[in-house]
mmCIF file of C-alpha atoms in Angstrom:
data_model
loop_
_atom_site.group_PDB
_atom_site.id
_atom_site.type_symbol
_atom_site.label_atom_id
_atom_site.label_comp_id
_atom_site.label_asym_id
_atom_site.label_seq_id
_atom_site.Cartn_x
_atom_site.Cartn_y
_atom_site.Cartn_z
ATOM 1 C CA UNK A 73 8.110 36.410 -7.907
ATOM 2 C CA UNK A 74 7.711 32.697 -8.894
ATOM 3 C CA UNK A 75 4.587 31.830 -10.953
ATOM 4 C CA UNK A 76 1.876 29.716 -8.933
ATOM 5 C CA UNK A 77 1.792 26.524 -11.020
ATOM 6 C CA UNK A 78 -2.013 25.911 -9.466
ATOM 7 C CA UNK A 79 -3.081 28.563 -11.171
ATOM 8 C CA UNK A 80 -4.735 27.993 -14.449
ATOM 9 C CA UNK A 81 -4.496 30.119 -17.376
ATOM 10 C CA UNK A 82 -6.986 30.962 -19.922
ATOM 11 C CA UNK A 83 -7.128 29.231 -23.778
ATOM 12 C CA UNK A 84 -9.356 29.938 -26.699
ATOM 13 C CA UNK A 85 -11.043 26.771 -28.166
ATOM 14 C CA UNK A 86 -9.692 26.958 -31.777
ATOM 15 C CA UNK A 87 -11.015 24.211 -33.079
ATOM 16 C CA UNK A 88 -13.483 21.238 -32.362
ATOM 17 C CA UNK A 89 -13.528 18.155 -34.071
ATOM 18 C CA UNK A 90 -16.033 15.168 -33.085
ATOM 19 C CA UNK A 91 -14.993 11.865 -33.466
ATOM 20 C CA UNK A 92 -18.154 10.289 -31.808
ATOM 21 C CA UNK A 93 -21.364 10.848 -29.848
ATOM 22 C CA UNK A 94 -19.546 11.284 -26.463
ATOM 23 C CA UNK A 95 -15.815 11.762 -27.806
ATOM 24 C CA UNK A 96 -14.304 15.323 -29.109
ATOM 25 C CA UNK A 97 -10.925 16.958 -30.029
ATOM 26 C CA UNK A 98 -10.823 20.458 -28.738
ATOM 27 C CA UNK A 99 -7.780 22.244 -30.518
ATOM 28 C CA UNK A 100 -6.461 24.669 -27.763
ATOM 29 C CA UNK A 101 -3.803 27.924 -28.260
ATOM 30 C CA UNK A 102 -1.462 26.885 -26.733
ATOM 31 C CA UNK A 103 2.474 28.188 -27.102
ATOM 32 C CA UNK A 104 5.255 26.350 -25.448
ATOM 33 C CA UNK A 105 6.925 22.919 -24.765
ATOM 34 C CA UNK A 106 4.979 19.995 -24.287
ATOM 35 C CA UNK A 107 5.222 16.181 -25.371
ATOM 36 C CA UNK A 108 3.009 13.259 -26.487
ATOM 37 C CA UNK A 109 1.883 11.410 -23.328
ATOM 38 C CA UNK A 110 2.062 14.608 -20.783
ATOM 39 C CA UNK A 111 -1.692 16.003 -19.780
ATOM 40 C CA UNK A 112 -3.365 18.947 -18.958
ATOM 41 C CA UNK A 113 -5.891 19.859 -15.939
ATOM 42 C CA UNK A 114 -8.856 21.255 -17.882
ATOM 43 C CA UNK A 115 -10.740 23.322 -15.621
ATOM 44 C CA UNK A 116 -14.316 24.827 -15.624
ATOM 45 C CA UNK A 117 -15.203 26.936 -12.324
ATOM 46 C CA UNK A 118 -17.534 26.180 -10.078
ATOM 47 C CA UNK A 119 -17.499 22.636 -11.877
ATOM 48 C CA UNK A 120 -13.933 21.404 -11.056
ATOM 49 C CA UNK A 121 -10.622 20.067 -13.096
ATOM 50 C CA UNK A 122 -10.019 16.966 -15.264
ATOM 51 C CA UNK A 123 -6.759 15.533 -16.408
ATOM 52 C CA UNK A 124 -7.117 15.423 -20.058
ATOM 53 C CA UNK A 125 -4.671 13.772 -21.955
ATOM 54 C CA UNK A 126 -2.428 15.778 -24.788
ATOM 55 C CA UNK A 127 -3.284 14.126 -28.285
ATOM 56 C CA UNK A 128 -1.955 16.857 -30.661
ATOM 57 C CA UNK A 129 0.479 18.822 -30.560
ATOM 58 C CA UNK A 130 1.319 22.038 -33.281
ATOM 59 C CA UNK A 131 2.438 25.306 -33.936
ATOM 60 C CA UNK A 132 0.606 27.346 -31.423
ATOM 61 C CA UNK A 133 -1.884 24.625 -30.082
ATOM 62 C CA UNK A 134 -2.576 21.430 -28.710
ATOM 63 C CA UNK A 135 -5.354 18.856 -28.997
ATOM 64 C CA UNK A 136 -6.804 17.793 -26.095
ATOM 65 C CA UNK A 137 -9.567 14.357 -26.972
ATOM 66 C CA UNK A 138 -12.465 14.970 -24.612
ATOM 67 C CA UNK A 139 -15.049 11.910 -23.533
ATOM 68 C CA UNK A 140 -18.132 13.151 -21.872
ATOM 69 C CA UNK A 141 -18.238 10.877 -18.776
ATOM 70 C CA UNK A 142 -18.627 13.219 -16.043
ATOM 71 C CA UNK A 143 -19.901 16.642 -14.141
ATOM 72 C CA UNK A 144 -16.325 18.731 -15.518
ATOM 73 C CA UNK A 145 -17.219 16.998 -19.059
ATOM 74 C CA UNK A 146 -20.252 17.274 -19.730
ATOM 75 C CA UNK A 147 -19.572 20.995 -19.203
ATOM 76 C CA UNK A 148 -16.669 20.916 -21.674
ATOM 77 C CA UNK A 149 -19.275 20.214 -24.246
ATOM 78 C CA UNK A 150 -20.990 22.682 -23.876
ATOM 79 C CA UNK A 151 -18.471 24.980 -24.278
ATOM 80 C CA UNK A 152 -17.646 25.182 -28.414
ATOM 81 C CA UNK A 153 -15.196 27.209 -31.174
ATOM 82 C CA UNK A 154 -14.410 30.956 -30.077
ATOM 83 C CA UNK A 155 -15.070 30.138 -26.589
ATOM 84 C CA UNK A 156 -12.206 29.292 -23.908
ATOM 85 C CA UNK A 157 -10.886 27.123 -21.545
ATOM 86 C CA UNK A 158 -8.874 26.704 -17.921
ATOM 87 C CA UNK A 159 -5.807 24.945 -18.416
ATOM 88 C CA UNK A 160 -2.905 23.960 -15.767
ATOM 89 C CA UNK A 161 0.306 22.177 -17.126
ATOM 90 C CA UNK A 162 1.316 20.528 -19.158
ATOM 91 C CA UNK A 163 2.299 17.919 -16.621
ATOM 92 C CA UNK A 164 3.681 14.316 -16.078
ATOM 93 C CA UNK A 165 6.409 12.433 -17.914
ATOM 94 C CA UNK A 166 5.509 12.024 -21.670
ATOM 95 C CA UNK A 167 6.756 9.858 -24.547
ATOM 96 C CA UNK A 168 10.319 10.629 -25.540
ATOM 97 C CA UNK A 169 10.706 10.353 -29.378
ATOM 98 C CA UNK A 170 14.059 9.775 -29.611
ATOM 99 C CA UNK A 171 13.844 6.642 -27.457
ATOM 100 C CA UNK A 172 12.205 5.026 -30.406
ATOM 101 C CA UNK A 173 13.949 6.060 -33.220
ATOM 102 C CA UNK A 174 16.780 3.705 -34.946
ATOM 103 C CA UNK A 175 14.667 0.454 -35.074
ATOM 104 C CA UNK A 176 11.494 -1.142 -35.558
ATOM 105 C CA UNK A 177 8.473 0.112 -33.378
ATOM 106 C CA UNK A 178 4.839 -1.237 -33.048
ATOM 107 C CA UNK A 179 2.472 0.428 -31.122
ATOM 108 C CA UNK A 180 -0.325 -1.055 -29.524
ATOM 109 C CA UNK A 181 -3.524 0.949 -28.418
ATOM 110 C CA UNK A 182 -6.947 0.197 -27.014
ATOM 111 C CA UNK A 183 -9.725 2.851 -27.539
ATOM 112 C CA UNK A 184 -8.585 6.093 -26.044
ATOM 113 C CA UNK A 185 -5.585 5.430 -25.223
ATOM 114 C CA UNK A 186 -4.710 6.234 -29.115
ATOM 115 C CA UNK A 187 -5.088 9.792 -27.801
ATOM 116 C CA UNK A 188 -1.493 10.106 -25.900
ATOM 117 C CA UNK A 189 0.185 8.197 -28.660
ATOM 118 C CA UNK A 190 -1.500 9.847 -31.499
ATOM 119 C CA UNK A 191 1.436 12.468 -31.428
ATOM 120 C CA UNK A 192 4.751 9.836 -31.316
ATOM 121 C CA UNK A 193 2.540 7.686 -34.286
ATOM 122 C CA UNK A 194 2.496 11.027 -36.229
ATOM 123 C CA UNK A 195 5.902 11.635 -35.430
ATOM 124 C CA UNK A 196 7.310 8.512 -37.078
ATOM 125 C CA UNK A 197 4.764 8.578 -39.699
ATOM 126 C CA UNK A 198 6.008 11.667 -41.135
ATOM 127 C CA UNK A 199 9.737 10.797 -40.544
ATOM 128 C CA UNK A 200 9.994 7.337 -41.751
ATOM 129 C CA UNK A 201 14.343 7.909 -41.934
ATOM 130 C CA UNK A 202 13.831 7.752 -37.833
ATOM 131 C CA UNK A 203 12.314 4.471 -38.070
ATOM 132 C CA UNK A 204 13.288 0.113 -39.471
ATOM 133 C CA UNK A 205 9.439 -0.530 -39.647
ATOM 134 C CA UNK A 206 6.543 0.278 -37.942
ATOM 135 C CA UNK A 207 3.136 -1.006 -36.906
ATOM 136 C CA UNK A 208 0.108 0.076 -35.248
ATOM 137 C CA UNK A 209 -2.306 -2.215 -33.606
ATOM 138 C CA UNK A 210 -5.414 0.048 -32.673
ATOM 139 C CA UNK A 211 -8.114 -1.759 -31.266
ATOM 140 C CA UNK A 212 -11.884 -0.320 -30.325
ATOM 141 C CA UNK A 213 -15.331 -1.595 -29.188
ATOM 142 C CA UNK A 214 -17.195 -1.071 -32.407
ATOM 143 C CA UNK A 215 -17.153 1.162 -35.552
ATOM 144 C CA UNK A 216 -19.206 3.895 -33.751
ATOM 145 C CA UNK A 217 -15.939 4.002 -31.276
ATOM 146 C CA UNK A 218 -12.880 4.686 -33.641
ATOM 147 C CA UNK A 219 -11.472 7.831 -33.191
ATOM 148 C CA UNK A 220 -9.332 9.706 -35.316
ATOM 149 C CA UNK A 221 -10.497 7.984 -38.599
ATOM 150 C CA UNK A 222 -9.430 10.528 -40.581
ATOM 151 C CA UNK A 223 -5.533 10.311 -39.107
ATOM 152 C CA UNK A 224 -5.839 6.399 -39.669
ATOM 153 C CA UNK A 225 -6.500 6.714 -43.196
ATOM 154 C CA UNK A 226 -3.038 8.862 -43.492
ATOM 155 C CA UNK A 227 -1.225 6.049 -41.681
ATOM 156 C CA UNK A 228 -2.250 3.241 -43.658
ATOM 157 C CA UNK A 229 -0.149 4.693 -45.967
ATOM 158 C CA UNK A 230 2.750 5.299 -43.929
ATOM 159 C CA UNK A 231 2.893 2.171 -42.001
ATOM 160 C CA UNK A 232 1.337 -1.046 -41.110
ATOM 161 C CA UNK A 233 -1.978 -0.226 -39.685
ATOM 162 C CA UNK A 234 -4.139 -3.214 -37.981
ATOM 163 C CA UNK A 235 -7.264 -1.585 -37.259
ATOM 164 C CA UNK A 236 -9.648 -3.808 -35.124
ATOM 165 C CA UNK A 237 -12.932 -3.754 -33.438
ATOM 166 C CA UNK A 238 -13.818 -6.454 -30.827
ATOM 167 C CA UNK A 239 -17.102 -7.553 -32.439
ATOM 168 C CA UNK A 240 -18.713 -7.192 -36.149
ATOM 169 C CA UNK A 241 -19.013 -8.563 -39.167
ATOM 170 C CA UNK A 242 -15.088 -8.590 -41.526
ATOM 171 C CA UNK A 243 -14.380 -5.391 -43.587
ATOM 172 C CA UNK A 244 -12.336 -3.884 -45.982
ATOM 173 C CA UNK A 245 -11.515 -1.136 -43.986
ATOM 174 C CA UNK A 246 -10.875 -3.016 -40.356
ATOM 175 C CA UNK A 247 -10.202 -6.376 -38.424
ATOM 176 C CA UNK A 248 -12.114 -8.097 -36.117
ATOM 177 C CA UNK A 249 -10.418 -9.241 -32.868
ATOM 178 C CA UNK A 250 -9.017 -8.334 -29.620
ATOM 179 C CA UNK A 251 -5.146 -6.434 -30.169
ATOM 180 C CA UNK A 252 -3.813 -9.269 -28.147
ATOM 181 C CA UNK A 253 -4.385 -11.865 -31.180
ATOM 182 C CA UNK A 254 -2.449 -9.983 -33.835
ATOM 183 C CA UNK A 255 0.481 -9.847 -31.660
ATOM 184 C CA UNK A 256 2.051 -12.900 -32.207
ATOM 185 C CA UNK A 257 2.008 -12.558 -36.088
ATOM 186 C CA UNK A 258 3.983 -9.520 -35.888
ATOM 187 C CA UNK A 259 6.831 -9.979 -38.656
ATOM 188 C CA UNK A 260 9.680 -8.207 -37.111
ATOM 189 C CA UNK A 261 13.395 -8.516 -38.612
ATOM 190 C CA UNK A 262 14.953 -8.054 -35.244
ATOM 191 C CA UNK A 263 12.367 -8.835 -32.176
ATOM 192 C CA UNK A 264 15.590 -8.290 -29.622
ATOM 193 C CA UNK A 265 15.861 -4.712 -30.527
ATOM 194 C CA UNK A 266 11.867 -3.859 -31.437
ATOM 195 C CA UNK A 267 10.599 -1.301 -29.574
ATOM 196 C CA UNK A 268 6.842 -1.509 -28.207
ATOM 197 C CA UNK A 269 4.433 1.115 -26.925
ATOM 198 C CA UNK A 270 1.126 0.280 -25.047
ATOM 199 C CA UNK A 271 -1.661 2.089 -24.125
ATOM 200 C CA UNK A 272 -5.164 1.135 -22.948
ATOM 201 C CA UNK A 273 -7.369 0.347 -20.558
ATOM 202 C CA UNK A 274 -5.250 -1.745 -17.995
ATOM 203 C CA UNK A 275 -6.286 -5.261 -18.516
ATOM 204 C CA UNK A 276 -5.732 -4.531 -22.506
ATOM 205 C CA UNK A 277 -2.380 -3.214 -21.348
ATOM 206 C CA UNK A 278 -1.571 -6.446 -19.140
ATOM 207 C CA UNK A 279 -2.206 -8.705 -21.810
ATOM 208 C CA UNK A 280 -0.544 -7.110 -24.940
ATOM 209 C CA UNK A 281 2.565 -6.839 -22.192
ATOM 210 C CA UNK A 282 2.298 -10.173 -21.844
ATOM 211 C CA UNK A 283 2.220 -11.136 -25.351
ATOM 212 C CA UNK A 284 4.816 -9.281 -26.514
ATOM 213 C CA UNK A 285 7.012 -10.778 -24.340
ATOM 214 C CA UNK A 286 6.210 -14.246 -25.341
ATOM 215 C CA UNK A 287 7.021 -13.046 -28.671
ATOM 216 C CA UNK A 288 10.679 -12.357 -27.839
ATOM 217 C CA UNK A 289 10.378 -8.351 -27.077
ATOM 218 C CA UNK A 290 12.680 -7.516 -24.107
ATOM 219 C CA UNK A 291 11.154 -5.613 -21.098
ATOM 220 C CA UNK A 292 13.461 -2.858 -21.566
ATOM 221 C CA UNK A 293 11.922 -1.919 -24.809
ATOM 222 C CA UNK A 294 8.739 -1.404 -24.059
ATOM 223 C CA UNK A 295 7.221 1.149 -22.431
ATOM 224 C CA UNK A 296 3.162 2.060 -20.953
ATOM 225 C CA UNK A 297 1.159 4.604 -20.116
ATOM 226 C CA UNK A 298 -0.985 4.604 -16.546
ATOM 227 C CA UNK A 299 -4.291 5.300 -16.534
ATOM 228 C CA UNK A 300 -5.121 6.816 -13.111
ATOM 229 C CA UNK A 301 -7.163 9.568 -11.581
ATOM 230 C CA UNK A 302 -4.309 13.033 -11.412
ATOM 231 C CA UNK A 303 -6.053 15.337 -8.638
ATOM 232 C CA UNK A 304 -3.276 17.711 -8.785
ATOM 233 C CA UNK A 305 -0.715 17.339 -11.266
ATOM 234 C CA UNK A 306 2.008 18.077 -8.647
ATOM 235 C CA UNK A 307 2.890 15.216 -6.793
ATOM 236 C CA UNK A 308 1.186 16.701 -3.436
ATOM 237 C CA UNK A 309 -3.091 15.311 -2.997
ATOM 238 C CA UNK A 310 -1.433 11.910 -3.265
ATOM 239 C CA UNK A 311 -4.819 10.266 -5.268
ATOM 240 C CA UNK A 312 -2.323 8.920 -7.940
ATOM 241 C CA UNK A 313 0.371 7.683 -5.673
ATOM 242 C CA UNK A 314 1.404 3.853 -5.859
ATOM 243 C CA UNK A 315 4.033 2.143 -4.000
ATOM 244 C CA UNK A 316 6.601 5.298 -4.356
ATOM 245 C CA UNK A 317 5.298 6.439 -7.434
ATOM 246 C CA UNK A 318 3.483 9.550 -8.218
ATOM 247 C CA UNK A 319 1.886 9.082 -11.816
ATOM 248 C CA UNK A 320 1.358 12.830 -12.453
ATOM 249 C CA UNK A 321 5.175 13.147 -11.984
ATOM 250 C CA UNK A 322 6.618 9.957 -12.895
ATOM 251 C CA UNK A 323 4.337 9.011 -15.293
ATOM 252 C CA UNK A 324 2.014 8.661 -17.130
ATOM 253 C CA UNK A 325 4.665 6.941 -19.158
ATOM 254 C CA UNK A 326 6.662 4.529 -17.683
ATOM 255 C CA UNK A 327 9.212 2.228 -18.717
ATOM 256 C CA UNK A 328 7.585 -1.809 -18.549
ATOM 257 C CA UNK A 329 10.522 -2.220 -15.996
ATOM 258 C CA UNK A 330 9.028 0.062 -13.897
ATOM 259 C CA UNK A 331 5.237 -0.002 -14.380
ATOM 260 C CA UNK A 332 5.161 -3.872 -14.441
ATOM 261 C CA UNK A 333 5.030 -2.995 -10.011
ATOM 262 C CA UNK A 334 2.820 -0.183 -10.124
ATOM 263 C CA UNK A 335 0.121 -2.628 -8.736
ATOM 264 C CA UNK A 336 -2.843 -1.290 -6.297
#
């Protein structure tokens, strides 16, 4: 008998780390094969489902960053270490690692969407042989936003870090600025084979597409991740359809070649 992929199985809540007021990692058991950039549907009965992006991924667990925004959410947080979860997936199309490795990468992320990308940052971190350079461009709202502060700190030393907030007063520690303005000083040795990554909020993403192609990167090499509302997982409510696209099943992570059209 095949196994009914609505159904959602149970996982204990090994861990919970808060990053902010509103914004927590919940480390979930979790044994088999998933990728950076794929998602889970986090349920909570009587309450509903919501797609929750993977942001961690290790031997017999994944993290799963949590924002409190709504009805399913606010319920997650209520919910704390020893307890358990619903979980369907993992779904979607993630990040491939391998399509990055060889070159130079940068990375460019706005707020959460450092969550799906935390894992192929990692990655590359911790295998700088894969890699010709690196940089990550991680921008936020304020101080009180940044997540993962204590995974930045680890970077900084394995890569070029730009850490930026839109508004405040210069530090030490950060940048102040939009992503979109360090762009262009990128020093790259070969901008015709860089790689790029994007994730963000979709006018962020439109913007640092657009920038990185004026500075010479080649659609081809980059690649996004869609934000969009995943009902299902499964291809079959059709709430994250555009054009012929299904983002729970052809996405989130596209190619720029093909997300550049995914237009509503």
């Amino acid at each position: 008998m095949n196994e009914n992929v609505y159904v959602p199985f149970l996982s204990k809540i090994q861990k919970v780390i808060r990053h902010t007021s509103i914004e927590y990692t919940f480390r979930m058991e979790y044994h088999g094969n998933v990728k950076p950039g794929q998602f889970f549907e986090v349920s909570m009965p009587k309450y509903g489902e919501a797609p929750i992006s993977v942001s961690g991924i290790g031997e017999g667990y994944v993290d799963l960053t949590i924002r409190r925004v709504g009805k399913v959410t606010h319920e997650i947080f209520e919910k704390y270490e020893g307890n358990s979860l619903f979980l369907r997936g993992p779904y979607g199309n993630g990040f491939e690692v391998s399509d990055y490795a060889g070159g130079e990468l940068v990375i460019v992320a706005g707020g959460t969407g450092v969550s799906p990308v935390r894992g192929v940052i990692s990655h590359f971190g911790n295998h700088p042989e894969e890699h010709d350079g690196m940089t990550l461009i991680a921008g936020f709202k304020s101080d009180d936003d940044i997540l993962f502060s204590m995974d930045f700190e680890t970077w900084k030393k394995q890569m070029n870090v730009i850490l930026t907030v839109d508004k405040g007063e210069p530090s030490p520690d950060r940048q102040v600025g939009l992503v979109t303005s360090f762009i262009p000083q990128l020093e790259l040795k070969d901008v015709a084979s860089a790689k790029a990554i994007v994730v963000g909020p979709p006018a962020m993403m439109r913007f640092s597409t657009a920038a990185l192609l004026e500075r010479g990167f080649r659609e081809e090499n980059i690649w996004i991740s869609q934000e969009r509302k995943m009902c299902c997982g499964l291809g079959k409510c059709g709430h994250c359809r555009i054009n012929d696209k299904y983002v729970c099943l052809d996405g989130p992570v596209f190619p720029y070649t093909v997300g550049k059209n995914l237009l509503d």
